[in-house]
Amino acid sequence: MNESTRKRGRDAGAEIVGAEIAGAASVGPRWQQIANALAASIERGAYTDGSILPSAASIAERYGVHRHTARQAFRHLEELGLVSVTRGRGTTVTGQRIPYRIGRRVSFRANFGAAGVKAAGTVLDCRLAEAAGETAVLLGVATGDPVWEIRMTSRAAGAAVSTSVHTLSEARFPAFDAQIIKAKASTTAAFKAYGIADYMRLETRLTARTATASEARILGLKRNGVVMQSFAVDGLEDGTPLQIITSAFAADRVEFVLSQEV
């Protein structure tokens, strides 16, 4: 991006910010008003992924605030995961949240594909554990029965968006560790090796929480970054359970869309 293009982007951005702030309710400190206005502009697409926001000096001068006030607004946007602040480059929009549909049929690749986003997964490790508590009940196995724990990470639009653990009965899915690797981390493809051509989502629970150190490392989040935890059960149409999936999605990169499909 050359300097003239950057300048046009900054000038246009300043006008957008001015209109947003002028129309916003005067609630909260000035830095928060500016941050909210910028966030609203990003959400409605006024700023595209990779575009440069107006400089702190430009906002400070235009709206009669101290430069530190503008910088505080930028820091807040960075904490929300909406922008990246780099010395010498400015404040860059990091991207829109990618829609992820949750309905009766949930497939990571298919869901992001429907949004025009290329997705892929990687198997991190596979191990056998003993079923216990809710896991045994939900999978319909006895306490102590061996179950697969398949840890994976998934990427969409080139960025890590989730890390997950898939838990399945070893008796029902022998050698699943080899099948999931052969299927390139696609459980849909792996299930076909066991004669399962179709399955659906039986239950989904969503919870917001702070990422663990491991999740933050895998997803590239800052310390105390926020994730949306999805606890789900997939099964056959007759209700027979197939797998439990516990996933942590980077909250700043994914938007959950509840589908009414039947």
PDB file of C-alpha atoms in Angstrom, residues 1-101:
ATOM      1  CA  MET A   1       0.000   0.000   0.000  1.00  0.00           C
ATOM      2  CA  ASN A   2       1.646   3.301  -1.057  1.00  0.00           C
ATOM      3  CA  GLU A   3       1.561   6.527   0.965  1.00  0.00           C
ATOM      4  CA  SER A   4      -1.066   8.256  -1.190  1.00  0.00           C
ATOM      5  CA  THR A   5      -3.407   5.292  -0.750  1.00  0.00           C
ATOM      6  CA  ARG A   6      -2.797   5.351   3.000  1.00  0.00           C
ATOM      7  CA  LYS A   7      -3.570   9.064   3.154  1.00  0.00           C
ATOM      8  CA  ARG A   8      -6.835   8.668   1.246  1.00  0.00           C
ATOM      9  CA  GLY A   9      -7.794   5.880   3.651  1.00  0.00           C
ATOM     10  CA  ARG A  10      -6.986   8.028   6.690  1.00  0.00           C
ATOM     11  CA  ASP A  11      -8.901  11.046   5.364  1.00  0.00           C
ATOM     12  CA  ALA A  12     -11.948   8.966   4.460  1.00  0.00           C
ATOM     13  CA  GLY A  13     -11.726   7.226   7.801  1.00  0.00           C
ATOM     14  CA  ALA A  14     -11.709  10.513   9.689  1.00  0.00           C
ATOM     15  CA  GLU A  15     -14.941  11.534   7.991  1.00  0.00           C
ATOM     16  CA  ILE A  16     -16.538   8.196   8.898  1.00  0.00           C
ATOM     17  CA  VAL A  17     -15.443   8.512  12.524  1.00  0.00           C
ATOM     18  CA  GLY A  18     -16.800  12.063  12.677  1.00  0.00           C
ATOM     19  CA  ALA A  19     -20.212  10.968  11.445  1.00  0.00           C
ATOM     20  CA  GLU A  20     -20.301   8.009  13.842  1.00  0.00           C
ATOM     21  CA  ILE A  21     -19.324  10.052  16.900  1.00  0.00           C
ATOM     22  CA  ALA A  22     -21.693  12.871  16.019  1.00  0.00           C
ATOM     23  CA  GLY A  23     -24.576  10.399  15.898  1.00  0.00           C
ATOM     24  CA  ALA A  24     -23.588   8.453  19.005  1.00  0.00           C
ATOM     25  CA  ALA A  25     -25.073   8.970  22.418  1.00  0.00           C
ATOM     26  CA  SER A  26     -22.731  10.798  24.806  1.00  0.00           C
ATOM     27  CA  VAL A  27     -22.361   7.892  27.214  1.00  0.00           C
ATOM     28  CA  GLY A  28     -19.142   7.065  29.037  1.00  0.00           C
ATOM     29  CA  PRO A  29     -15.725   8.741  28.815  1.00  0.00           C
ATOM     30  CA  ARG A  30     -14.631  10.311  25.550  1.00  0.00           C
ATOM     31  CA  TRP A  31     -12.150   7.519  24.708  1.00  0.00           C
ATOM     32  CA  GLN A  32     -14.947   4.969  25.027  1.00  0.00           C
ATOM     33  CA  GLN A  33     -17.245   6.984  22.756  1.00  0.00           C
ATOM     34  CA  ILE A  34     -14.529   7.114  20.108  1.00  0.00           C
ATOM     35  CA  ALA A  35     -13.753   3.403  20.521  1.00  0.00           C
ATOM     36  CA  ASN A  36     -17.449   2.495  20.246  1.00  0.00           C
ATOM     37  CA  ALA A  37     -17.824   4.620  17.133  1.00  0.00           C
ATOM     38  CA  LEU A  38     -14.806   3.003  15.487  1.00  0.00           C
ATOM     39  CA  ALA A  39     -16.008  -0.477  16.462  1.00  0.00           C
ATOM     40  CA  ALA A  40     -19.407   0.289  14.913  1.00  0.00           C
ATOM     41  CA  SER A  41     -17.728   1.406  11.697  1.00  0.00           C
ATOM     42  CA  ILE A  42     -15.660  -1.800  11.566  1.00  0.00           C
ATOM     43  CA  GLU A  43     -18.699  -3.984  12.241  1.00  0.00           C
ATOM     44  CA  ARG A  44     -20.741  -2.407   9.429  1.00  0.00           C
ATOM     45  CA  GLY A  45     -17.862  -2.767   6.961  1.00  0.00           C
ATOM     46  CA  ALA A  46     -16.798   0.865   6.648  1.00  0.00           C
ATOM     47  CA  TYR A  47     -13.262  -0.353   7.322  1.00  0.00           C
ATOM     48  CA  THR A  48     -12.155  -3.517   5.553  1.00  0.00           C
ATOM     49  CA  ASP A  49      -9.571  -6.041   6.706  1.00  0.00           C
ATOM     50  CA  GLY A  50      -6.095  -4.498   6.459  1.00  0.00           C
ATOM     51  CA  SER A  51      -7.240  -0.874   6.186  1.00  0.00           C
ATOM     52  CA  ILE A  52      -5.587   1.823   8.300  1.00  0.00           C
ATOM     53  CA  LEU A  53      -7.612   3.808  10.826  1.00  0.00           C
ATOM     54  CA  PRO A  54      -7.111   7.591  11.202  1.00  0.00           C
ATOM     55  CA  SER A  55      -4.049   8.389  13.310  1.00  0.00           C
ATOM     56  CA  ALA A  56      -4.324   9.238  16.992  1.00  0.00           C
ATOM     57  CA  ALA A  57      -3.128  12.764  16.206  1.00  0.00           C
ATOM     58  CA  SER A  58      -5.801  13.158  13.523  1.00  0.00           C
ATOM     59  CA  ILE A  59      -8.610  12.032  15.826  1.00  0.00           C
ATOM     60  CA  ALA A  60      -7.301  14.131  18.714  1.00  0.00           C
ATOM     61  CA  GLU A  61      -7.207  17.281  16.582  1.00  0.00           C
ATOM     62  CA  ARG A  62     -10.512  16.697  14.831  1.00  0.00           C
ATOM     63  CA  TYR A  63     -12.560  15.952  17.962  1.00  0.00           C
ATOM     64  CA  GLY A  64     -10.862  18.149  20.498  1.00  0.00           C
ATOM     65  CA  VAL A  65      -9.385  15.443  22.706  1.00  0.00           C
ATOM     66  CA  HIS A  66      -5.888  14.779  23.945  1.00  0.00           C
ATOM     67  CA  ARG A  67      -3.780  12.415  21.865  1.00  0.00           C
ATOM     68  CA  HIS A  68      -3.607  10.034  24.831  1.00  0.00           C
ATOM     69  CA  THR A  69      -7.409   9.807  24.758  1.00  0.00           C
ATOM     70  CA  ALA A  70      -7.327   8.652  21.136  1.00  0.00           C
ATOM     71  CA  ARG A  71      -4.575   6.158  21.933  1.00  0.00           C
ATOM     72  CA  GLN A  72      -6.636   4.780  24.805  1.00  0.00           C
ATOM     73  CA  ALA A  73      -9.500   4.184  22.365  1.00  0.00           C
ATOM     74  CA  PHE A  74      -7.121   2.320  20.060  1.00  0.00           C
ATOM     75  CA  ARG A  75      -5.819   0.195  22.953  1.00  0.00           C
ATOM     76  CA  HIS A  76      -9.375  -0.781  23.820  1.00  0.00           C
ATOM     77  CA  LEU A  77     -10.077  -1.803  20.209  1.00  0.00           C
ATOM     78  CA  GLU A  78      -6.874  -3.868  20.248  1.00  0.00           C
ATOM     79  CA  GLU A  79      -7.997  -5.627  23.435  1.00  0.00           C
ATOM     80  CA  LEU A  80     -11.249  -6.491  21.647  1.00  0.00           C
ATOM     81  CA  GLY A  81      -9.238  -8.007  18.797  1.00  0.00           C
ATOM     82  CA  LEU A  82     -10.595  -5.552  16.212  1.00  0.00           C
ATOM     83  CA  VAL A  83      -7.310  -3.816  15.390  1.00  0.00           C
ATOM     84  CA  SER A  84      -3.560  -4.239  15.585  1.00  0.00           C
ATOM     85  CA  VAL A  85      -1.433  -1.263  16.657  1.00  0.00           C
ATOM     86  CA  THR A  86       2.065  -1.225  15.154  1.00  0.00           C
ATOM     87  CA  ARG A  87       4.628   1.541  15.625  1.00  0.00           C
ATOM     88  CA  GLY A  88       5.406   3.198  12.301  1.00  0.00           C
ATOM     89  CA  ARG A  89       2.466   1.593  10.519  1.00  0.00           C
ATOM     90  CA  GLY A  90      -0.537   2.793  12.448  1.00  0.00           C
ATOM     91  CA  THR A  91      -3.702   1.080  13.606  1.00  0.00           C
ATOM     92  CA  THR A  92      -4.747  -1.699  11.242  1.00  0.00           C
ATOM     93  CA  VAL A  93      -8.122  -3.409  11.128  1.00  0.00           C
ATOM     94  CA  THR A  94      -7.493  -7.099  11.754  1.00  0.00           C
ATOM     95  CA  GLY A  95     -10.649  -8.420  10.157  1.00  0.00           C
ATOM     96  CA  GLN A  96     -14.340  -9.139  10.519  1.00  0.00           C
ATOM     97  CA  ARG A  97     -15.714 -12.034  12.573  1.00  0.00           C
ATOM     98  CA  ILE A  98     -16.367 -15.071  10.395  1.00  0.00           C
ATOM     99  CA  PRO A  99     -19.948 -16.398  10.622  1.00  0.00           C
ATOM    100  CA  TYR A 100     -20.193 -19.973  11.923  1.00  0.00           C
ATOM    101  CA  ARG A 101     -23.619 -21.571  11.623  1.00  0.00           C
TER     102      ARG A 101
END
